[in-house]
Tab-separated table of C-alpha atoms in Angstrom:
chain	number	residue	atom	x	y	z
A	353	MET	CA	113.613	89.810	107.863
A	354	THR	CA	113.911	92.563	105.273
A	355	THR	CA	117.169	93.460	103.552
A	356	SER	CA	117.290	96.539	105.771
A	357	ASP	CA	116.963	94.416	108.930
A	358	ILE	CA	119.749	92.095	107.770
A	359	LEU	CA	122.122	94.945	106.889
A	360	ARG	CA	121.346	96.773	110.124
A	361	ALA	CA	122.015	93.650	112.207
A	362	ALA	CA	125.277	93.084	110.332
A	363	LEU	CA	126.386	96.651	111.089
A	364	VAL	CA	125.603	96.215	114.783
A	365	ASP	CA	127.554	92.926	114.801
A	366	GLN	CA	130.491	94.703	113.167
A	367	LEU	CA	130.462	97.556	115.702
A	368	THR	CA	130.083	95.154	118.609
A	369	GLY	CA	132.869	92.944	117.325
A	370	ASN	CA	135.345	95.798	116.887
A	371	GLY	CA	134.669	97.189	120.360
A	372	THR	CA	132.744	100.320	119.330
A	373	LEU	CA	129.437	99.190	120.814
A	374	THR	CA	130.022	98.157	124.413
A	375	GLU	CA	126.626	98.917	125.965
A	376	PRO	CA	123.705	96.584	125.130
A	377	ALA	CA	121.138	99.386	125.399
A	378	TRP	CA	122.842	101.375	122.622
A	379	ALA	CA	123.275	98.211	120.534
A	380	GLU	CA	119.532	97.657	120.844
A	381	ALA	CA	118.885	101.240	119.685
A	382	ALA	CA	121.164	100.741	116.674
A	383	THR	CA	119.397	97.487	115.826
A	384	THR	CA	115.995	99.197	115.932
A	385	VAL	CA	116.468	102.589	114.238
A	386	PRO	CA	116.346	102.368	110.396
A	387	ARG	CA	119.012	104.727	109.060
A	388	GLU	CA	117.531	104.730	105.541
A	389	VAL	CA	114.496	106.691	106.756
A	390	PHE	CA	116.848	109.538	107.681
A	391	VAL	CA	119.119	109.362	104.620
A	392	GLY	CA	116.907	108.922	101.587
A	393	SER	CA	119.661	110.084	99.225
A	394	TYR	CA	123.269	111.116	99.632
A	395	PHE	CA	126.350	112.394	97.826
A	396	VAL	CA	129.394	110.178	97.229
A	397	PRO	CA	132.774	111.795	96.460
A	398	ILE	CA	134.215	110.853	93.088
A	399	GLU	CA	137.653	109.349	93.631
A	400	GLY	CA	140.500	111.325	92.095
A	401	SER	CA	138.467	114.457	91.304
A	402	ASN	CA	140.160	117.810	91.989
A	403	PRO	CA	138.438	119.818	93.266
A	404	THR	CA	136.343	117.088	94.837
A	405	SER	CA	133.207	116.309	92.850
A	406	TYR	CA	130.224	114.302	94.015
A	407	ARG	CA	127.632	112.033	92.455
A	408	ALA	CA	124.153	111.618	93.892
A	409	VAL	CA	122.956	108.210	95.120
A	410	ARG	CA	119.166	108.077	95.353
A	411	HIS	CA	116.611	105.709	96.830
A	412	GLY	CA	116.619	102.491	94.839
A	413	ASP	CA	119.918	103.097	93.021
A	414	PRO	CA	122.313	100.118	92.937
A	415	GLY	CA	124.182	99.984	96.232
A	416	TRP	CA	121.963	102.628	97.858
A	417	LEU	CA	120.979	100.594	100.916
A	418	GLU	CA	124.382	98.943	101.257
A	419	GLY	CA	125.940	102.429	101.349
A	420	ILE	CA	123.562	103.499	104.107
A	421	TYR	CA	124.575	100.553	106.278
A	422	ALA	CA	128.278	100.916	105.630
A	423	ASP	CA	130.044	102.563	108.557
A	424	GLN	CA	130.611	105.838	106.733
A	425	THR	CA	129.553	109.468	106.813
A	426	LEU	CA	126.929	110.278	104.178
A	427	ILE	CA	126.878	113.827	102.797
A	428	THR	CA	123.323	115.127	102.473
A	429	GLN	CA	123.864	118.786	101.526
A	430	LEU	CA	126.462	120.939	99.733
A	431	ASP	CA	126.996	124.684	100.186
A	432	GLY	CA	124.002	124.990	102.486
A	433	ARG	CA	121.504	124.346	99.703
A	434	ALA	CA	122.312	121.594	97.172
A	435	ARG	CA	120.573	118.286	97.943
A	436	PRO	CA	121.173	114.915	96.272
A	437	GLU	CA	117.445	114.581	95.522
A	438	ASP	CA	117.664	117.636	93.275
A	439	ALA	CA	121.000	116.881	91.607
A	440	GLY	CA	121.093	115.766	87.982
A	441	GLU	CA	123.106	112.913	86.567
A	442	HIS	CA	126.271	114.987	86.208
A	443	PRO	CA	128.871	115.409	88.984
A	444	VAL	CA	128.488	118.429	91.252
A	445	THR	CA	130.984	120.352	93.380
A	446	GLY	CA	130.628	122.187	96.654
A	447	ALA	CA	131.521	122.168	100.333
A	448	PRO	CA	129.673	119.640	102.517
A	449	SER	CA	127.291	121.508	104.836
A	450	SER	CA	125.153	118.711	106.309
A	451	SER	CA	125.681	114.992	106.701
A	452	SER	CA	124.742	111.811	108.504
A	453	THR	CA	127.786	111.005	110.609
A	454	LEU	CA	129.194	107.484	110.449
A	455	PRO	CA	127.252	105.259	112.873
A	456	SER	CA	130.322	104.100	114.804
A	457	LEU	CA	131.156	107.694	115.770
A	458	VAL	CA	127.560	108.579	116.666
A	459	LEU	CA	127.206	105.537	118.915
A	460	ARG	CA	130.663	105.938	120.438
A	461	MET	CA	129.856	109.540	121.376
A	462	TRP	CA	126.495	108.652	122.914
A	463	GLN	CA	128.296	106.103	125.074
A	464	GLN	CA	131.069	108.575	125.984
A	465	LEU	CA	128.480	111.140	127.040
A	466	GLY	CA	127.238	108.795	129.758
A	467	ALA	CA	123.575	109.713	129.346
A	468	ASP	CA	121.030	107.462	131.042
A	469	PRO	CA	117.223	107.418	131.110
A	470	GLY	CA	116.125	110.220	133.414
A	471	HIS	CA	118.873	112.598	132.246
A	472	GLN	CA	117.724	115.682	130.380
A	473	VAL	CA	119.900	115.918	127.249
A	474	LEU	CA	120.424	118.737	124.748
A	475	GLU	CA	121.686	117.700	121.306
A	476	VAL	CA	123.139	120.543	119.233
A	477	GLY	CA	122.834	119.642	115.556
A	478	THR	CA	119.832	117.479	114.667
A	479	GLY	CA	121.139	116.940	111.128
A	480	THR	CA	119.282	114.111	109.438
A	481	GLY	CA	117.754	113.047	112.770
A	482	TYR	CA	119.444	109.629	112.891
A	483	SER	CA	121.487	110.438	116.006
A	484	THR	CA	118.394	112.053	117.520
A	485	ALA	CA	116.386	108.877	116.926
A	486	LEU	CA	119.057	106.767	118.636
A	487	GLY	CA	118.987	109.138	121.611
A	488	ALA	CA	115.184	109.185	121.774
A	489	HIS	CA	115.040	105.388	121.640
A	490	ARG	CA	117.551	105.000	124.470
A	491	LEU	CA	116.560	107.939	126.693
A	492	GLY	CA	112.880	108.524	125.909
A	493	ASP	CA	111.295	111.363	123.932
A	494	ALA	CA	110.624	113.483	127.015
A	495	ASN	CA	114.311	113.536	127.982
A	496	LEU	CA	115.764	114.750	124.681
A	497	THR	CA	115.822	118.231	123.128
A	498	SER	CA	117.506	118.631	119.742
A	499	ILE	CA	118.185	121.911	117.945
A	500	GLU	CA	119.072	122.390	114.256
A	501	TYR	CA	120.401	125.565	112.611
A	502	ASP	CA	119.132	124.949	109.060
A	503	PRO	CA	115.301	125.163	108.759
A	504	GLN	CA	115.077	122.849	105.746
A	505	VAL	CA	117.316	120.241	107.384
A	506	ALA	CA	115.262	120.534	110.580
A	507	GLU	CA	111.990	120.022	108.694
A	508	ARG	CA	113.216	116.855	106.979
A	509	ALA	CA	114.583	115.463	110.246
A	510	ALA	CA	111.276	116.112	112.020
A	511	ALA	CA	109.361	114.268	109.296
A	512	ALA	CA	111.736	111.290	109.464
A	513	LEU	CA	111.470	111.109	113.256
A	514	ARG	CA	107.679	111.141	113.052
A	515	ALA	CA	107.775	108.421	110.413
A	516	VAL	CA	109.527	106.008	112.771
A	517	GLY	CA	107.514	106.974	115.827
A	518	TYR	CA	109.839	109.244	117.821
A	519	ALA	CA	108.773	112.620	119.210
A	520	PRO	CA	111.616	114.351	121.056
A	521	ARG	CA	111.448	118.111	121.558
A	522	LEU	CA	112.764	119.686	118.339
A	523	LEU	CA	113.893	123.291	117.946
A	524	THR	CA	115.107	125.283	114.943
A	525	GLY	CA	117.679	127.988	115.550
A	526	ASP	CA	121.258	128.675	116.549
A	527	GLY	CA	122.242	125.833	118.844
A	528	LEU	CA	125.236	127.831	120.088
A	529	GLY	CA	122.704	129.850	122.067
A	530	GLY	CA	121.392	126.722	123.751
A	531	ASP	CA	117.711	126.300	124.554
A	532	PRO	CA	115.956	129.617	123.814
A	533	ASP	CA	113.465	128.812	126.576
A	534	GLY	CA	116.268	128.607	129.100
A	535	GLY	CA	115.973	124.914	129.909
A	536	THR	CA	118.559	123.154	132.024
A	537	PHE	CA	120.204	119.862	131.147
A	538	ASP	CA	122.264	117.047	132.605
A	539	ARG	CA	124.126	116.375	129.371
A	540	LEU	CA	124.932	118.222	126.136
A	541	ILE	CA	126.208	116.542	122.972
A	542	ALA	CA	127.231	118.496	119.868
A	543	THR	CA	127.327	117.054	116.357
A	544	CYS	CA	129.066	120.143	115.003
A	545	SER	CA	132.431	121.575	116.008
A	546	VAL	CA	133.041	124.945	117.667
A	547	ARG	CA	135.995	127.286	118.139
A	548	TYR	CA	135.198	127.685	121.841
A	549	LEU	CA	132.528	126.648	124.355
A	550	PRO	CA	129.455	128.912	124.090
A	551	MET	CA	128.641	130.466	127.447
A	552	ALA	CA	124.964	129.512	127.048
A	553	TRP	CA	125.924	125.825	127.158
A	554	LEU	CA	127.940	126.339	130.318
A	555	ARG	CA	125.000	128.017	132.008
A	556	GLN	CA	122.320	125.585	130.838
A	557	VAL	CA	124.160	122.383	131.748
A	558	LYS	CA	123.795	121.838	135.485
A	559	PRO	CA	126.850	121.653	137.766
A	560	GLY	CA	127.857	117.999	137.753
A	561	GLY	CA	126.647	117.633	134.159
A	562	ARG	CA	128.735	116.862	131.096
A	563	ILE	CA	129.404	118.414	127.701
A	564	LEU	CA	130.792	116.376	124.785
A	565	VAL	CA	131.972	118.578	121.919
A	566	THR	CA	134.559	118.750	119.156
A	567	LEU	CA	136.844	121.802	119.269
A	568	SER	CA	137.880	123.034	115.842
A	569	GLY	CA	138.831	126.284	114.131
A	570	TRP	CA	139.823	127.989	110.912
A	571	GLY	CA	142.720	125.579	110.467
A	572	TYR	CA	140.048	122.833	110.352
A	573	ALA	CA	141.848	120.664	112.901
A	574	ASN	CA	139.596	118.832	115.364
A	575	ALA	CA	139.748	117.381	118.887
A	576	LEU	CA	136.942	115.787	120.913
A	577	ALA	CA	136.609	116.950	124.525
A	578	LEU	CA	134.506	115.662	127.424
A	579	LEU	CA	133.974	118.328	130.072
A	580	ASP	CA	132.446	118.244	133.543
A	581	VAL	CA	130.552	121.408	134.418
A	582	THR	CA	131.749	122.591	137.824
A	583	GLY	CA	129.632	125.730	138.184
A	584	PRO	CA	127.766	128.381	136.159
A	585	GLY	CA	130.068	129.241	133.259
A	586	GLU	CA	132.799	126.889	134.487
A	587	ALA	CA	133.991	123.453	133.369
A	588	THR	CA	137.075	121.285	133.112
A	589	GLY	CA	137.792	118.235	131.017
A	590	ARG	CA	140.105	116.150	128.896
A	591	PHE	CA	140.457	115.476	125.204
A	592	LEU	CA	139.609	111.920	124.212
A	593	PRO	CA	141.528	109.267	122.256
A	594	GLY	CA	140.766	108.681	118.600
A	595	TYR	CA	140.148	110.903	115.617
A	596	THR	CA	136.858	112.827	115.579
A	597	SER	CA	135.923	115.614	113.180
A	598	PHE	CA	132.721	117.511	112.488
A	599	MET	CA	131.730	120.375	110.247
A	600	ILE	CA	132.222	123.633	112.097
A	601	ALA	CA	129.059	125.364	113.345
A	602	ARG	CA	128.122	127.952	110.743
A	603	PRO	CA	128.268	130.942	113.133
A	604	HIS	CA	131.838	129.882	114.053
A	605	ASP	CA	133.052	129.352	110.475
A	606	ARG	CA	135.542	131.809	109.034
A	607	PRO	CA	134.157	134.857	107.234
A	608	PRO	CA	134.528	135.127	103.448
A	609	ARG	CA	137.822	136.554	102.260
A	610	PRO	CA	139.140	137.756	98.913
A	611	THR	CA	141.568	135.641	96.931
A	612	LEU	CA	144.789	135.419	98.906
A	613	ALA	CA	147.733	137.367	97.494
A	614	LEU	CA	151.093	136.171	98.827
A	615	LEU	CA	153.215	139.206	99.707
A	616	PRO	CA	156.912	139.673	100.515
A	617	GLY	CA	158.039	139.777	104.126
A	618	ALA	CA	160.795	139.024	106.594
A	619	GLU	CA	162.657	135.775	105.889
A	620	ARG	CA	164.470	133.353	108.175
A	621	PRO	CA	165.113	129.599	108.452
A	622	SER	CA	162.354	127.512	110.071
A	623	ARG	CA	163.338	125.565	113.174
A	624	ILE	CA	160.621	122.925	112.618
A	625	ASP	CA	159.665	120.699	109.729
A	626	PRO	CA	156.531	122.348	108.245
A	627	ALA	CA	155.166	118.873	107.409
A	628	LYS	CA	154.436	118.442	111.139
A	629	LEU	CA	151.361	120.568	110.423
A	630	ASP	CA	150.007	117.794	108.203
A	631	THR	CA	149.734	115.386	111.145
A	632	TRP	CA	146.483	115.086	113.125
A	633	THR	CA	147.779	116.561	116.379
A	634	GLY	CA	150.389	118.810	114.756
A	635	SER	CA	147.710	120.654	112.781
A	636	TRP	CA	145.698	121.092	115.973
A	637	ILE	CA	148.707	122.493	117.847
A	638	ALA	CA	149.236	125.000	115.021
A	639	GLN	CA	145.571	125.989	115.229
A	640	LEU	CA	145.810	126.535	118.992
A	641	ALA	CA	148.834	128.773	118.443
A	642	SER	CA	147.253	130.817	115.616
A	643	PRO	CA	143.491	130.649	116.280
A	644	SER	CA	142.407	133.231	113.727
A	645	ALA	CA	144.552	131.851	110.896
A	646	GLU	CA	143.517	129.707	107.959
A	647	ARG	CA	145.999	127.009	106.929
A	648	MET	CA	146.668	126.049	103.318
A	649	GLY	CA	149.368	124.128	101.497
A	650	ALA	CA	151.036	120.895	102.552
A	651	GLY	CA	154.395	119.327	103.308
A	652	GLY	CA	157.253	121.796	103.168
A	653	GLN	CA	155.043	124.454	101.580
A	654	GLN	CA	152.636	125.644	104.260
A	655	ILE	CA	150.651	128.879	104.127
A	656	LEU	CA	149.047	130.619	107.106
A	657	SER	CA	146.764	133.605	106.560
A	658	ASP	CA	145.328	135.410	109.563
A	659	VAL	CA	141.689	136.302	108.961
A	660	ALA	CA	141.654	139.023	111.636
A	661	THR	CA	144.829	140.972	110.812
A	662	GLY	CA	145.887	139.929	107.304
A	663	SER	CA	149.190	138.594	108.660
A	664	GLN	CA	150.810	135.875	106.557
A	665	ALA	CA	153.421	133.160	106.883
A	666	ARG	CA	154.607	130.705	104.238
A	667	THR	CA	157.338	128.110	104.109
A	668	THR	CA	159.383	126.734	101.222
A	669	PRO	CA	162.046	124.007	101.109
A	670	ARG	CA	165.648	125.198	100.684
A	671	PRO	CA	167.840	123.546	98.006
A	672	GLU	CA	170.577	122.938	100.577
A	673	GLY	CA	168.126	121.440	103.057
A	674	GLY	CA	165.768	122.859	105.645
A	675	TRP	CA	163.042	125.407	105.026
A	676	THR	CA	162.671	129.159	104.696
A	677	VAL	CA	159.734	130.973	106.282
A	678	VAL	CA	158.463	134.359	105.078
A	679	GLN	CA	156.329	136.353	107.540
A	680	ARG	CA	154.427	139.575	107.132
A	681	GLY	CA	151.987	141.593	109.201
A	682	PRO	CA	151.454	142.475	112.854
A	683	LEU	CA	151.377	138.813	113.924
A	684	ARG	CA	154.409	136.601	113.439
A	685	LEU	CA	152.297	133.529	112.782
A	686	TRP	CA	155.149	131.099	112.241
A	687	ASP	CA	156.875	132.252	115.435
A	688	GLN	CA	153.701	131.353	117.337
A	689	VAL	CA	153.233	128.008	115.593
A	690	GLU	CA	156.910	127.101	115.827
A	691	ALA	CA	157.003	127.695	119.590
A	692	ALA	CA	153.858	125.625	120.137
A	693	VAL	CA	155.084	122.725	117.991
A	694	GLU	CA	158.443	122.737	119.809
A	695	THR	CA	156.618	122.562	123.145
A	696	TRP	CA	154.606	119.593	121.885
A	697	GLN	CA	157.744	117.908	120.504
A	698	GLY	CA	159.484	118.424	123.819
A	699	ALA	CA	156.709	116.391	125.445
A	700	GLY	CA	157.203	113.552	122.946
A	701	GLU	CA	154.537	114.562	120.392
A	702	PRO	CA	151.634	113.016	122.338
A	703	HIS	CA	148.127	112.542	120.943
A	704	GLN	CA	145.385	114.940	121.999
A	705	ASP	CA	144.389	112.747	124.940
A	706	ALA	CA	147.432	114.165	126.756
A	707	PHE	CA	145.706	117.565	126.752
A	708	GLY	CA	142.949	119.054	128.885
A	709	ILE	CA	140.774	122.143	128.949
A	710	THR	CA	139.708	124.555	131.683
A	711	VAL	CA	136.807	126.949	131.081
A	712	SER	CA	135.789	129.937	133.200
A	713	THR	CA	133.876	133.139	132.618
A	714	ALA	CA	137.252	134.846	132.108
A	715	ALA	CA	138.979	132.504	129.627
A	716	GLN	CA	139.052	129.089	127.994
A	717	ARG	CA	142.468	127.440	128.097
A	718	VAL	CA	143.785	124.230	126.542
A	719	TRP	CA	146.744	122.796	128.426
A	720	LEU	CA	149.292	120.026	128.001
A	721	GLY	CA	149.757	117.462	130.760
A	722	SER	CA	148.243	119.336	133.701
A	723	GLU	CA	146.452	122.611	134.355
A	724	ASP	CA	149.691	124.301	135.376
A	725	GLY	CA	151.465	123.055	132.228
A	726	PRO	CA	151.971	124.962	128.976
A	727	GLY	CA	148.748	126.083	127.347
A	728	TRP	CA	146.932	128.205	124.815
A	729	ASP	CA	143.803	130.341	125.093
A	730	LEU	CA	140.853	129.684	122.812
A	731	PRO	CA	139.586	132.708	120.806
A	732	VAL	CA	136.800	133.894	123.120
């Protein structure tokens, strides 16, 4: 056995032992597909750097293969252009724009999707091609279509898939538009996050089919949802346990904005602890309540800036205790967030798996508890 075979088998043993891999067919796919073919080089964040800097790890560097078979996400592109193969020896900065998702998450999602041989599956976000290879191995080339937004990323993934003998149908373009040829599918899995469910997906996945996707937004909070398609343009589902995050699909990312200037506004005491927005579900609740706002700051000093209207809200601790909120603009952002957080607190601050989602051609609504419970509309 090669070093790669040994490390790959050890990773599969780890994921089987911790309960991630529960289906032998997916364990066999993970044992077979060599991740290093899809991630020749990668960026590693430099601990303690601010802003975050990265160093490139290339083929043959010390620890290169061990890093590939660690259960971790490997960043393969920064700012939509910078690749580790082209980086020099000095640290680089930038926003991650493409990656190879940690194997445990990829395999867990394939299992959650419930795709079997014979199902036609659309994967939105080919990325490095590693997830695509796992899907092709398990389902067969003829049953898998994968679409990638970035042409250079798509080209490298196609070459890697050919190198290991897989030939699924590969497309380059905006995956939010679904299959440009109008194909229909039994399952759809997205390896990017979206602000709302694209209508093309809801029309191309057959009634009775499933969609597995991470819902995110400009607050960069994430929640993984599994939906059953009930009719053309209609679906219902639940959010799943755990903590899943993906880079937001580029067409859904927030537009550029000028440097934020904090302006005076109306002041009042805050009824909630602003630090609730630093928690996994608390940040998501705030995003549901203010879907066009970007969130900055931390702890008692939160900042919300609405991309659409320019409205602002910011909190500061008060010397005597509590917090002051300053709001400005046509939207009272903190009023919206405060009411949503209080609703969530009134239910006992449950995780996202207490929430569901109902999608129709008229609206997309996230609800707490049951469909007739409190809820928030997604920005579509």
